[in-house]
Amino acid sequence: MKKLAAGNWKMNGSSAALAELSALIATHPAPACEMLLCPPATLIAQAVYHTRGTALLIGGQDCHAKASGAHTGDISAAMLKDAGAGHVILGHSERRADHSETNVLVKAKAEAALAAELTAIVCLGETEAQRDAGETLALCGSQLHGSIPAGANSANLVIAYEPVWAIGTGRTPTLEQIGEVHAFLRAELVKALGEDGHGVRILYGGSVKPSNAAEIFAVKDVDGALVGGASMKATDFGAIVAALSAA
Ligand code: 13P
């Protein structure tokens, strides 16, 4: 299994930020892990052009569940593929919150992604209130089983465990808490997909930065990271890529 360092720029970045891609490629031309950045949709085609022939992969942050049609403002999985994306983040907690995305919708979007031959990065994770109520594993299990698409396998599905309370807050779960959820997700993936479930990458996301990346990557069943803020700067994301390559 090749580990995955993925960056999510969210609604940040302009064409000037593409200079960070060049810097990242220059400092990490051939990392031992996969290296992926998901800029806003407006930058995908430029980013693909900027990174052609390099180890830096480009993905999207969302897609519509339908292949085409009257859905003003939306983008289909096939359009992302056509723009040169190879991956798409789906079911991020910000989309679940801001756009009322349910497991059923996330699953439909993930199925659209697979139909367009994109790798789906399906996000899940508990709120602080859910953790405090002892609901973390039950919630993550229901999000996992409710969101993973038909036809999923270790080549086309990545899971990102992102506790909502750790996103953009500088707070992270303890290494034991991360290990508990990842081990649980691994077991549930094997239940859902059989032996191939062992090969599905499970990323940790939420306040990953150069100073905590190595210890998080040493946790069993952490197969990479989904990085927000620290993915905007080549030096920070490069340090995370280096930590994952060394793990
Ligand atoms: P931060 O790394 O900024 O906490 O964001 C994590 C995230 O939401 C990645 O999808």
Coordinates of C-alpha atoms and ligand atoms in Angstrom, one line a residue:
M1 CA 0.0 0.0 0.0
K2 CA 1.4 3.4 -1.0
K3 CA 0.6 6.0 1.7
L4 CA -1.2 9.3 0.7
A5 CA -0.5 12.8 1.8
A6 CA -3.5 14.8 0.6
G7 CA -4.0 18.6 0.9
N8 CA -7.4 20.3 0.9
W9 CA -7.2 24.0 0.0
K10 CA -10.9 24.5 0.7
M11 CA -12.2 27.9 -0.5
N12 CA -8.7 29.4 -0.4
G13 CA -6.0 30.1 -3.1
S14 CA -5.8 32.0 -6.3
S15 CA -3.6 31.5 -9.4
A16 CA -0.8 33.2 -7.5
A17 CA -0.8 30.3 -5.1
L18 CA 0.2 27.9 -7.9
A19 CA 3.8 28.9 -7.2
E20 CA 3.5 26.7 -4.1
L21 CA 3.0 23.7 -6.4
S22 CA 6.2 24.5 -8.2
A23 CA 8.0 24.8 -4.9
L24 CA 6.6 21.5 -3.6
I25 CA 7.6 19.7 -6.8
A26 CA 11.1 21.2 -6.6
T27 CA 11.7 20.1 -3.0
H28 CA 9.8 16.7 -3.3
P29 CA 10.2 15.5 -6.9
A30 CA 9.9 11.8 -6.0
P31 CA 8.4 11.1 -2.6
A32 CA 7.9 7.6 -1.3
C33 CA 4.2 8.3 -0.7
E34 CA 1.5 9.7 -3.0
M35 CA 1.2 13.5 -2.9
L36 CA -2.1 15.1 -3.8
L37 CA -3.5 18.6 -3.6
C38 CA -7.1 19.5 -4.0
P39 CA -7.4 23.2 -4.9
P40 CA -10.7 25.0 -5.5
A41 CA -12.4 24.0 -8.8
T42 CA -11.4 27.2 -10.5
L43 CA -7.7 26.2 -10.2
I44 CA -7.9 22.5 -11.1
A45 CA -7.2 22.8 -14.8
Q46 CA -4.3 25.3 -14.2
A47 CA -2.9 23.1 -11.4
V48 CA -3.0 20.0 -13.7
Y49 CA -1.2 22.0 -16.4
H50 CA 1.3 23.2 -13.8
T51 CA 2.1 19.7 -12.5
R52 CA 2.0 17.6 -15.7
G53 CA 4.7 14.9 -15.7
T54 CA 5.4 15.4 -11.9
A55 CA 4.6 13.3 -8.8
L56 CA 2.1 15.9 -7.6
L57 CA -1.5 14.7 -8.2
I58 CA -4.5 17.1 -8.4
G59 CA -8.0 16.4 -7.2
G60 CA -11.4 18.1 -6.6
Q61 CA -13.2 18.9 -3.4
D62 CA -16.7 17.8 -4.3
C63 CA -18.8 16.6 -7.2
H64 CA -22.5 16.3 -8.1
A65 CA -24.2 12.9 -7.8
K66 CA -25.6 13.1 -11.4
A67 CA -23.5 12.8 -14.5
S68 CA -24.8 15.9 -16.2
G69 CA -27.9 18.1 -16.4
A70 CA -29.7 21.2 -15.1
H71 CA -27.8 21.8 -11.9
T72 CA -26.6 25.4 -12.0
G73 CA -23.3 25.9 -10.3
D74 CA -22.5 22.3 -9.8
I75 CA -19.7 20.2 -11.3
S76 CA -19.9 16.5 -12.3
A77 CA -17.3 13.9 -11.6
A78 CA -16.7 13.5 -15.4
M79 CA -16.0 17.2 -15.6
L80 CA -13.3 16.9 -12.8
K81 CA -11.9 13.9 -14.7
D82 CA -11.9 15.9 -17.9
A83 CA -10.0 18.8 -16.2
G84 CA -7.3 16.3 -15.2
A85 CA -8.3 15.5 -11.6
G86 CA -7.7 11.9 -10.4
H87 CA -9.3 12.2 -7.0
V88 CA -12.3 13.9 -5.3
I89 CA -12.9 14.6 -1.7
L90 CA -16.5 13.8 -0.7
G91 CA -18.6 14.2 2.4
H92 CA -16.2 16.6 4.1
S93 CA -17.7 17.8 7.4
E94 CA -17.9 21.3 6.1
R95 CA -20.1 20.1 3.2
R96 CA -22.1 17.9 5.5
A97 CA -22.7 21.0 7.7
D98 CA -22.9 23.8 5.1
H99 CA -24.9 21.9 2.5
S100 CA -26.7 19.4 4.6
E101 CA -25.0 16.5 2.9
T102 CA -26.3 13.1 4.2
N103 CA -24.6 9.7 4.0
V104 CA -27.1 8.8 1.2
L105 CA -26.0 11.8 -0.9
V106 CA -22.3 11.2 -0.1
K107 CA -22.7 7.6 -1.3
A108 CA -24.4 8.7 -4.5
K109 CA -21.6 11.2 -5.2
A110 CA -19.0 8.6 -4.5
E111 CA -20.7 6.2 -6.9
A112 CA -20.6 9.0 -9.5
A113 CA -16.9 9.5 -8.8
L114 CA -16.2 5.8 -9.4
A115 CA -18.2 5.8 -12.6
A116 CA -16.0 8.7 -13.8
E117 CA -12.9 6.7 -12.8
L118 CA -12.0 9.1 -10.0
T119 CA -10.7 7.9 -6.6
A120 CA -13.2 8.9 -3.9
I121 CA -11.8 10.2 -0.6
V122 CA -14.8 9.8 1.7
C123 CA -14.6 11.9 4.9
L124 CA -16.2 11.1 8.2
G125 CA -15.8 12.0 11.9
E126 CA -17.5 13.0 15.1
T127 CA -18.3 16.4 16.6
E128 CA -17.1 17.2 20.0
A129 CA -20.5 16.7 21.5
Q130 CA -20.7 13.2 19.9
R131 CA -17.2 12.3 21.3
D132 CA -18.2 13.6 24.8
A133 CA -21.4 11.4 24.6
G134 CA -19.3 8.3 23.8
E135 CA -20.8 8.1 20.3
T136 CA -17.6 8.3 18.2
L137 CA -17.3 4.7 17.0
A138 CA -21.0 4.2 16.4
L139 CA -21.2 7.5 14.5
C140 CA -18.0 6.7 12.4
G141 CA -19.4 3.3 11.7
S142 CA -22.7 4.5 10.5
Q143 CA -21.1 7.2 8.3
L144 CA -18.7 4.6 6.9
H145 CA -21.3 2.0 6.0
G146 CA -23.8 4.7 4.9
S147 CA -21.3 6.5 2.6
I148 CA -19.1 4.0 0.9
P149 CA -20.1 3.4 -2.7
A150 CA -21.1 0.2 -4.4
G151 CA -18.1 -1.1 -6.3
A152 CA -15.6 0.3 -3.8
N153 CA -12.2 -1.3 -3.5
S154 CA -8.7 -0.5 -2.2
A155 CA -7.8 1.2 -5.5
N156 CA -10.7 3.6 -5.8
L157 CA -11.7 4.4 -2.2
V158 CA -9.8 6.3 0.5
I159 CA -11.3 7.0 3.9
A160 CA -10.4 10.2 5.8
Y161 CA -11.2 10.3 9.5
E162 CA -11.5 13.9 10.4
P163 CA -12.9 14.7 13.9
V164 CA -14.9 17.9 13.4
W165 CA -13.5 19.4 16.6
A166 CA -9.9 19.0 15.4
I167 CA -10.4 20.8 12.0
G168 CA -8.8 24.2 11.9
T169 CA -8.6 24.3 15.7
G170 CA -5.0 23.3 16.4
R171 CA -6.4 20.5 18.7
T172 CA -5.9 16.9 17.8
P173 CA -7.1 13.7 19.5
T174 CA -4.6 11.7 21.5
L175 CA -2.6 9.1 19.5
E176 CA -4.6 6.5 21.4
Q177 CA -7.9 8.0 20.3
I178 CA -6.7 8.2 16.7
G179 CA -5.5 4.6 16.8
E180 CA -8.8 3.4 18.3
V181 CA -10.9 5.0 15.5
H182 CA -8.5 3.8 12.7
A183 CA -8.4 0.2 14.0
F184 CA -12.2 0.3 14.2
L185 CA -12.5 1.7 10.7
R186 CA -10.1 -1.0 9.4
A187 CA -12.2 -3.7 10.9
E188 CA -15.4 -2.2 9.5
L189 CA -13.8 -1.9 6.0
V190 CA -12.9 -5.6 6.1
K191 CA -16.5 -6.4 7.1
A192 CA -17.7 -4.4 4.1
L193 CA -15.1 -5.3 1.5
G194 CA -13.5 -8.5 2.7
E195 CA -9.7 -8.9 2.6
D196 CA -9.4 -6.0 0.2
G197 CA -10.5 -3.7 3.1
H198 CA -7.0 -4.1 4.5
G199 CA -5.7 -2.2 1.5
V200 CA -8.0 0.9 1.7
R201 CA -6.0 3.9 2.8
I202 CA -7.4 5.5 6.0
L203 CA -6.1 9.1 6.4
Y204 CA -6.2 11.1 9.5
G205 CA -7.2 14.8 9.2
G206 CA -7.6 17.7 11.6
S207 CA -4.8 20.1 12.6
V208 CA -2.0 18.0 11.0
K209 CA 1.2 20.1 10.8
P210 CA 4.9 19.5 10.5
S211 CA 5.4 19.3 14.2
N212 CA 2.8 16.5 14.9
A213 CA 2.9 14.6 11.5
A214 CA 5.6 12.0 12.4
E215 CA 3.9 10.8 15.6
I216 CA 0.5 10.6 13.9
F217 CA 2.0 8.6 11.0
A218 CA 3.5 6.1 13.5
V219 CA 0.0 5.1 14.7
K220 CA -1.2 1.8 13.3
D221 CA -3.6 2.0 10.4
V222 CA -2.9 5.7 9.7
D223 CA -2.0 5.5 6.0
G224 CA -1.6 9.2 5.4
A225 CA -3.2 12.6 6.1
L226 CA -5.8 15.0 4.8
V227 CA -4.3 18.4 5.5
G228 CA -6.1 21.7 5.4
G229 CA -4.3 24.9 6.5
A230 CA -0.8 23.4 6.4
S231 CA -1.3 22.3 2.8
M232 CA -1.3 25.9 1.5
K233 CA 2.4 26.3 2.1
A234 CA 4.9 24.1 0.2
T235 CA 7.3 24.2 3.1
D236 CA 4.7 22.9 5.6
F237 CA 3.1 20.4 3.3
G238 CA 6.5 19.3 2.1
A239 CA 7.5 18.5 5.7
I240 CA 4.4 16.4 6.1
V241 CA 5.1 14.6 2.8
A242 CA 8.7 13.9 4.1
A243 CA 7.3 12.6 7.4
L244 CA 4.9 10.3 5.7
S245 CA 7.7 9.1 3.2
A246 CA 9.8 8.2 6.2
A247 CA 7.0 6.5 8.2
Ligands
13P1 P1 -6.9 21.6 9.0 O1 -5.7 20.8 8.7 O2 -6.8 23.0 8.7 O3 -7.3 21.3 10.5 O4 -8.1 21.0 8.1 C1 -8.3 19.7 8.1 C2 -9.3 19.4 7.0 O5 -10.5 19.7 7.1 C3 -8.8 18.7 5.8 O6 -9.9 18.3 4.9

